[in-house]
mmCIF file of C-alpha atoms and ligand atoms in Angstrom:
data_model
loop_
_atom_site.group_PDB
_atom_site.id
_atom_site.type_symbol
_atom_site.label_atom_id
_atom_site.label_comp_id
_atom_site.label_asym_id
_atom_site.label_seq_id
_atom_site.Cartn_x
_atom_site.Cartn_y
_atom_site.Cartn_z
ATOM 1 C CA MET L 19 -0.120 -0.111 -0.288
ATOM 2 C CA THR L 20 1.070 3.650 -1.140
ATOM 3 C CA GLU L 21 -0.013 6.856 0.796
ATOM 4 C CA SER L 22 0.549 10.131 -0.290
ATOM 5 C CA ALA L 23 -1.586 12.814 1.690
ATOM 6 C CA GLN L 24 -4.894 11.500 1.581
ATOM 7 C CA THR L 25 -4.915 8.760 -1.453
ATOM 8 C CA ILE L 26 -4.016 5.544 -0.218
ATOM 9 C CA VAL L 27 -2.992 3.718 -3.564
ATOM 10 C CA VAL L 28 -3.381 -0.823 -2.713
ATOM 11 C CA ARG L 29 -0.588 -2.185 -4.515
ATOM 12 C CA HIS L 30 -1.143 -5.381 -3.265
ATOM 13 C CA PRO L 31 -0.117 -8.138 -5.906
ATOM 14 C CA LEU L 32 -3.454 -9.600 -6.317
ATOM 15 C CA VAL L 33 -5.588 -6.458 -6.563
ATOM 16 C CA GLN L 34 -2.771 -5.594 -9.374
ATOM 17 C CA HIS L 35 -3.257 -8.594 -10.921
ATOM 18 C CA LYS L 36 -6.641 -8.815 -11.103
ATOM 19 C CA LEU L 37 -7.013 -5.112 -12.113
ATOM 20 C CA THR L 38 -4.803 -6.275 -14.868
ATOM 21 C CA LEU L 39 -7.303 -8.467 -16.199
ATOM 22 C CA MET L 40 -10.255 -6.030 -15.929
ATOM 23 C CA ARG L 41 -8.469 -3.770 -17.988
ATOM 24 C CA ARG L 42 -8.241 -6.292 -20.842
ATOM 25 C CA LYS L 43 -10.837 -5.627 -23.745
ATOM 26 C CA GLU L 44 -11.295 -9.066 -24.244
ATOM 27 C CA THR L 45 -12.687 -9.800 -20.345
ATOM 28 C CA PRO L 46 -16.222 -11.064 -20.682
ATOM 29 C CA VAL L 47 -19.176 -9.452 -18.454
ATOM 30 C CA ALA L 48 -19.269 -12.034 -16.043
ATOM 31 C CA GLU L 49 -15.450 -12.251 -15.251
ATOM 32 C CA PHE L 50 -15.456 -8.088 -15.208
ATOM 33 C CA ARG L 51 -17.841 -8.415 -12.497
ATOM 34 C CA ARG L 52 -16.499 -10.999 -10.449
ATOM 35 C CA LEU L 53 -12.824 -9.049 -10.504
ATOM 36 C CA LEU L 54 -14.536 -6.231 -9.502
ATOM 37 C CA LYS L 55 -16.380 -8.038 -6.723
ATOM 38 C CA GLU L 56 -12.902 -9.614 -5.641
ATOM 39 C CA ILE L 57 -10.769 -6.505 -5.788
ATOM 40 C CA SER L 58 -13.586 -4.541 -3.836
ATOM 41 C CA MET L 59 -13.324 -7.200 -1.055
ATOM 42 C CA LEU L 60 -9.558 -5.853 -0.834
ATOM 43 C CA LEU L 61 -9.935 -2.261 -0.914
ATOM 44 C CA ALA L 62 -12.564 -2.726 1.851
ATOM 45 C CA TYR L 63 -10.025 -4.297 3.717
ATOM 46 C CA GLU L 64 -7.871 -1.069 3.467
ATOM 47 C CA ALA L 65 -10.661 0.933 3.902
ATOM 48 C CA THR L 66 -11.675 -0.682 7.122
ATOM 49 C CA ARG L 67 -8.108 -0.646 8.534
ATOM 50 C CA ASP L 68 -9.405 1.777 11.642
ATOM 51 C CA LEU L 69 -12.647 0.810 12.336
ATOM 52 C CA GLY L 70 -12.914 0.536 16.196
ATOM 53 C CA VAL L 71 -12.912 -2.945 18.204
ATOM 54 C CA THR L 72 -14.076 -3.785 21.957
ATOM 55 C CA HIS L 73 -13.284 -6.769 23.614
ATOM 56 C CA THR L 74 -15.820 -9.428 24.770
ATOM 57 C CA GLU L 75 -15.911 -12.636 26.844
ATOM 58 C CA ILE L 76 -16.343 -15.725 24.829
ATOM 59 C CA GLU L 77 -16.116 -19.488 25.277
ATOM 60 C CA THR L 78 -14.396 -21.458 22.458
ATOM 61 C CA PRO L 79 -14.588 -24.950 23.102
ATOM 62 C CA VAL L 80 -11.630 -25.084 24.947
ATOM 63 C CA GLN L 81 -12.122 -22.428 27.399
ATOM 64 C CA LYS L 82 -13.147 -18.768 28.018
ATOM 65 C CA MET L 83 -11.426 -16.346 26.638
ATOM 66 C CA ALA L 84 -11.665 -12.622 28.258
ATOM 67 C CA ASP L 85 -10.902 -10.275 25.689
ATOM 68 C CA ALA L 86 -12.030 -11.519 22.489
ATOM 69 C CA PRO L 87 -11.974 -8.427 19.471
ATOM 70 C CA VAL L 88 -15.358 -7.316 18.254
ATOM 71 C CA LEU L 89 -16.041 -4.286 15.880
ATOM 72 C CA ASP L 90 -17.383 -1.781 18.044
ATOM 73 C CA GLY L 91 -19.774 1.117 17.006
ATOM 74 C CA LYS L 92 -22.402 1.889 14.841
ATOM 75 C CA LYS L 93 -22.623 -0.346 11.479
ATOM 76 C CA LEU L 94 -20.955 0.930 8.583
ATOM 77 C CA VAL L 95 -23.013 2.370 5.710
ATOM 78 C CA LEU L 96 -21.969 2.056 1.819
ATOM 79 C CA VAL L 97 -23.035 4.338 -0.540
ATOM 80 C CA GLY L 98 -23.219 3.491 -4.158
ATOM 81 C CA ILE L 99 -23.145 5.833 -7.068
ATOM 82 C CA LEU L 100 -25.431 4.376 -9.335
ATOM 83 C CA ARG L 101 -25.271 2.573 -11.431
ATOM 84 C CA ALA L 102 -21.281 1.332 -11.371
ATOM 85 C CA GLY L 103 -20.605 2.043 -7.704
ATOM 86 C CA LEU L 104 -23.409 -1.029 -7.092
ATOM 87 C CA GLY L 105 -19.966 -3.131 -8.338
ATOM 88 C CA ILE L 106 -18.057 -1.822 -5.401
ATOM 89 C CA VAL L 107 -20.544 -1.986 -2.697
ATOM 90 C CA ASP L 108 -21.535 -5.393 -3.546
ATOM 91 C CA GLY L 109 -17.737 -6.841 -3.151
ATOM 92 C CA MET L 110 -17.721 -4.844 -0.213
ATOM 93 C CA LEU L 111 -20.799 -6.324 1.193
ATOM 94 C CA GLU L 112 -19.190 -9.593 0.946
ATOM 95 C CA ILE L 113 -16.719 -8.678 4.116
ATOM 96 C CA VAL L 114 -19.039 -6.251 5.748
ATOM 97 C CA PRO L 115 -22.345 -8.273 5.434
ATOM 98 C CA SER L 116 -24.528 -6.264 8.053
ATOM 99 C CA ALA L 117 -23.132 -2.574 6.660
ATOM 100 C CA ARG L 118 -26.133 -0.573 5.658
ATOM 101 C CA VAL L 119 -26.506 0.548 2.424
ATOM 102 C CA GLY L 120 -27.379 3.912 0.320
ATOM 103 C CA HIS L 121 -27.593 4.858 -3.433
ATOM 104 C CA ILE L 122 -26.908 8.048 -4.992
ATOM 105 C CA GLY L 123 -28.202 8.632 -8.522
ATOM 106 C CA MET L 124 -25.859 10.550 -10.427
ATOM 107 C CA TYR L 125 -25.141 10.435 -14.462
ATOM 108 C CA ARG L 126 -22.930 12.353 -16.076
ATOM 109 C CA ASN L 127 -24.121 15.345 -19.025
ATOM 110 C CA HIS L 128 -21.683 13.959 -21.590
ATOM 111 C CA GLU L 129 -21.829 17.187 -22.869
ATOM 112 C CA THR L 130 -20.433 19.333 -19.938
ATOM 113 C CA LEU L 131 -19.268 16.127 -18.034
ATOM 114 C CA GLU L 132 -20.673 17.499 -14.808
ATOM 115 C CA PRO L 133 -22.732 15.248 -12.787
ATOM 116 C CA VAL L 134 -26.475 15.420 -12.279
ATOM 117 C CA GLU L 135 -28.249 14.142 -9.620
ATOM 118 C CA TYR L 136 -31.917 11.598 -10.115
ATOM 119 C CA PHE L 137 -31.762 9.739 -7.131
ATOM 120 C CA PHE L 138 -30.500 9.780 -3.349
ATOM 121 C CA LYS L 139 -31.596 7.301 -0.460
ATOM 122 C CA VAL L 140 -29.399 6.701 2.384
ATOM 123 C CA PRO L 141 -29.929 5.468 6.102
ATOM 124 C CA GLY L 142 -31.047 8.047 8.614
ATOM 125 C CA LYS L 143 -29.157 9.453 11.637
ATOM 126 C CA LEU L 144 -25.225 8.833 10.306
ATOM 127 C CA HIS L 145 -23.933 11.301 13.121
ATOM 128 C CA ASP L 146 -22.219 8.156 14.264
ATOM 129 C CA ARG L 147 -21.376 6.149 11.565
ATOM 130 C CA THR L 148 -18.398 5.918 8.630
ATOM 131 C CA VAL L 149 -19.991 6.158 5.483
ATOM 132 C CA ILE L 150 -17.861 4.768 2.534
ATOM 133 C CA VAL L 151 -19.043 6.145 -0.857
ATOM 134 C CA CYS L 152 -18.188 3.398 -3.388
ATOM 135 C CA ASP L 153 -17.703 4.886 -7.468
ATOM 136 C CA PRO L 154 -15.362 2.552 -9.683
ATOM 137 C CA MET L 155 -13.794 5.665 -11.723
ATOM 138 C CA LEU L 156 -12.209 8.539 -10.155
ATOM 139 C CA ALA L 157 -12.128 10.383 -13.603
ATOM 140 C CA THR L 158 -13.042 14.263 -13.849
ATOM 141 C CA GLY L 159 -14.211 13.900 -10.069
ATOM 142 C CA ASN L 160 -17.148 16.087 -10.640
ATOM 143 C CA SER L 161 -19.739 13.446 -9.826
ATOM 144 C CA ALA L 162 -17.588 11.835 -6.676
ATOM 145 C CA VAL L 163 -17.225 15.709 -5.483
ATOM 146 C CA ALA L 164 -21.119 16.266 -5.571
ATOM 147 C CA ALA L 165 -21.949 13.079 -4.093
ATOM 148 C CA ILE L 166 -19.545 13.978 -1.536
ATOM 149 C CA ASP L 167 -21.090 17.435 -1.085
ATOM 150 C CA ARG L 168 -24.521 15.844 -0.636
ATOM 151 C CA MET L 169 -23.391 13.665 1.952
ATOM 152 C CA LYS L 170 -21.909 16.168 3.950
ATOM 153 C CA ARG L 171 -25.256 17.593 4.207
ATOM 154 C CA ALA L 172 -26.313 14.057 6.414
ATOM 155 C CA LYS L 173 -23.500 14.909 8.453
ATOM 156 C CA PRO L 174 -21.905 11.599 8.798
ATOM 157 C CA GLY L 175 -19.431 10.863 11.606
ATOM 158 C CA ALA L 176 -16.514 10.050 9.143
ATOM 159 C CA LEU L 177 -16.679 9.760 5.215
ATOM 160 C CA LYS L 178 -14.139 7.730 2.969
ATOM 161 C CA PHE L 179 -14.284 7.196 -0.939
ATOM 162 C CA VAL L 180 -13.336 4.454 -2.445
ATOM 163 C CA CYS L 181 -12.925 3.584 -6.265
ATOM 164 C CA LEU L 182 -11.407 0.839 -8.530
ATOM 165 C CA LEU L 183 -9.183 3.341 -11.127
ATOM 166 C CA ALA L 184 -8.372 7.214 -10.394
ATOM 167 C CA CYS L 185 -6.166 9.625 -12.284
ATOM 168 C CA PRO L 186 -4.207 12.966 -11.313
ATOM 169 C CA GLU L 187 -6.678 15.291 -12.651
ATOM 170 C CA GLY L 188 -10.065 13.945 -10.641
ATOM 171 C CA ILE L 189 -7.854 13.271 -7.370
ATOM 172 C CA LYS L 190 -6.603 17.126 -7.450
ATOM 173 C CA THR L 191 -10.165 17.834 -8.064
ATOM 174 C CA PHE L 192 -11.340 15.275 -4.995
ATOM 175 C CA HIS L 193 -8.927 16.848 -2.590
ATOM 176 C CA ASP L 194 -9.073 20.460 -3.320
ATOM 177 C CA ALA L 195 -13.091 20.142 -2.678
ATOM 178 C CA HIS L 196 -12.838 18.002 -0.026
ATOM 179 C CA PRO L 197 -9.341 17.475 1.775
ATOM 180 C CA ASP L 198 -10.442 15.525 4.669
ATOM 181 C CA VAL L 199 -12.191 12.748 2.524
ATOM 182 C CA PRO L 200 -9.486 9.925 2.160
ATOM 183 C CA VAL L 201 -9.488 7.952 -1.200
ATOM 184 C CA TYR L 202 -9.113 4.436 -1.526
ATOM 185 C CA THR L 203 -7.888 3.255 -4.867
ATOM 186 C CA ALA L 204 -6.102 0.276 -6.773
ATOM 187 C CA ALA L 205 -4.378 2.694 -9.458
ATOM 188 C CA VAL L 206 -3.920 6.131 -10.211
ATOM 189 C CA ASP L 207 -3.433 6.346 -14.045
ATOM 190 C CA GLU L 208 -1.395 8.261 -16.464
ATOM 191 C CA ARG L 209 -4.604 10.926 -17.638
ATOM 192 C CA LEU L 210 -7.958 12.008 -18.193
ATOM 193 C CA ASN L 211 -8.742 11.898 -22.087
ATOM 194 C CA GLU L 212 -10.936 14.933 -24.167
ATOM 195 C CA LYS L 213 -14.033 12.611 -23.716
ATOM 196 C CA GLY L 214 -13.351 12.089 -19.665
ATOM 197 C CA TYR L 215 -12.381 8.928 -19.962
ATOM 198 C CA ILE L 216 -9.183 7.490 -17.935
ATOM 199 C CA ILE L 217 -6.033 6.570 -19.981
ATOM 200 C CA PRO L 218 -5.248 3.693 -20.119
ATOM 201 C CA GLY L 219 -8.307 3.079 -17.862
ATOM 202 C CA LEU L 220 -10.533 0.262 -18.765
ATOM 203 C CA GLY L 221 -13.530 1.639 -20.456
ATOM 204 C CA ASP L 222 -16.767 2.301 -19.513
ATOM 205 C CA ALA L 223 -16.964 0.502 -16.388
ATOM 206 C CA GLY L 224 -20.869 0.310 -16.064
ATOM 207 C CA ASP L 225 -20.940 -0.755 -19.513
ATOM 208 C CA ARG L 226 -18.546 -3.483 -18.750
ATOM 209 C CA LEU L 227 -20.159 -4.804 -15.756
ATOM 210 C CA PHE L 228 -23.764 -4.779 -17.091
ATOM 211 C CA GLY L 229 -23.017 -5.505 -20.658
ATOM 212 C CA THR L 230 -25.002 -2.699 -21.524
ATOM 213 C CA ARG L 231 -22.492 -1.814 -24.505
HETATM 214 N N1 URA E 5 -16.282 6.404 -16.492
HETATM 215 C C1 URA E 5 -15.937 5.239 -16.540
HETATM 216 O O1 URA E 5 -16.862 4.413 -17.065
HETATM 217 N N2 URA E 5 -14.736 5.080 -17.198
HETATM 218 C C2 URA E 5 -13.870 5.972 -17.558
HETATM 219 O O2 URA E 5 -12.713 6.123 -18.182
HETATM 220 C C3 URA E 5 -14.277 7.433 -16.877
HETATM 221 C C4 URA E 5 -15.228 7.736 -16.578
#
């Protein structure tokens, strides 16, 4: 794992290998979906490193244990930016199955590249919960910034952003707007092209996840 300011790049070999498989244009939808789920489980592992634990007494088949660690505090909230964010939420739920789930519907106007919100539904009373907002591609950063703006209005205890791929432009836009919110990603690619795609990237994450192209 490499950390720079608030960007945490998860450089684990399994993550990097799976990401390469996802980038290949011949990778079929089912495999792309499975790989996104697997990488998201590994990203969740990093993004939940600082969750609080408390200790409790349990009984193993052999004897009593006085100080067995268990997660402390309110359940985590995973918020997927529709629609590709669902792929990351699915994977993270595999290892945090009791997390609460919210959705933000946001599409990118293909001419202005600006986000337009059309849906917002998240759990209530977020003030003592950690919220992890998920979207695979941190490209222009505009949707992510808008989603975090929206989430901040709900006053969560802590906020994080998890993506699969980022680029320098998206990271700058994101951190300029939200220097307090850490970004977890599997890679930071070279750049954004004139159409708003990450280069070399993996194409349109939503189309590849749902087979809509
Ligand atoms: N969204 C995608 O799905 N892919 C990109 O490269 C950029 C934004």
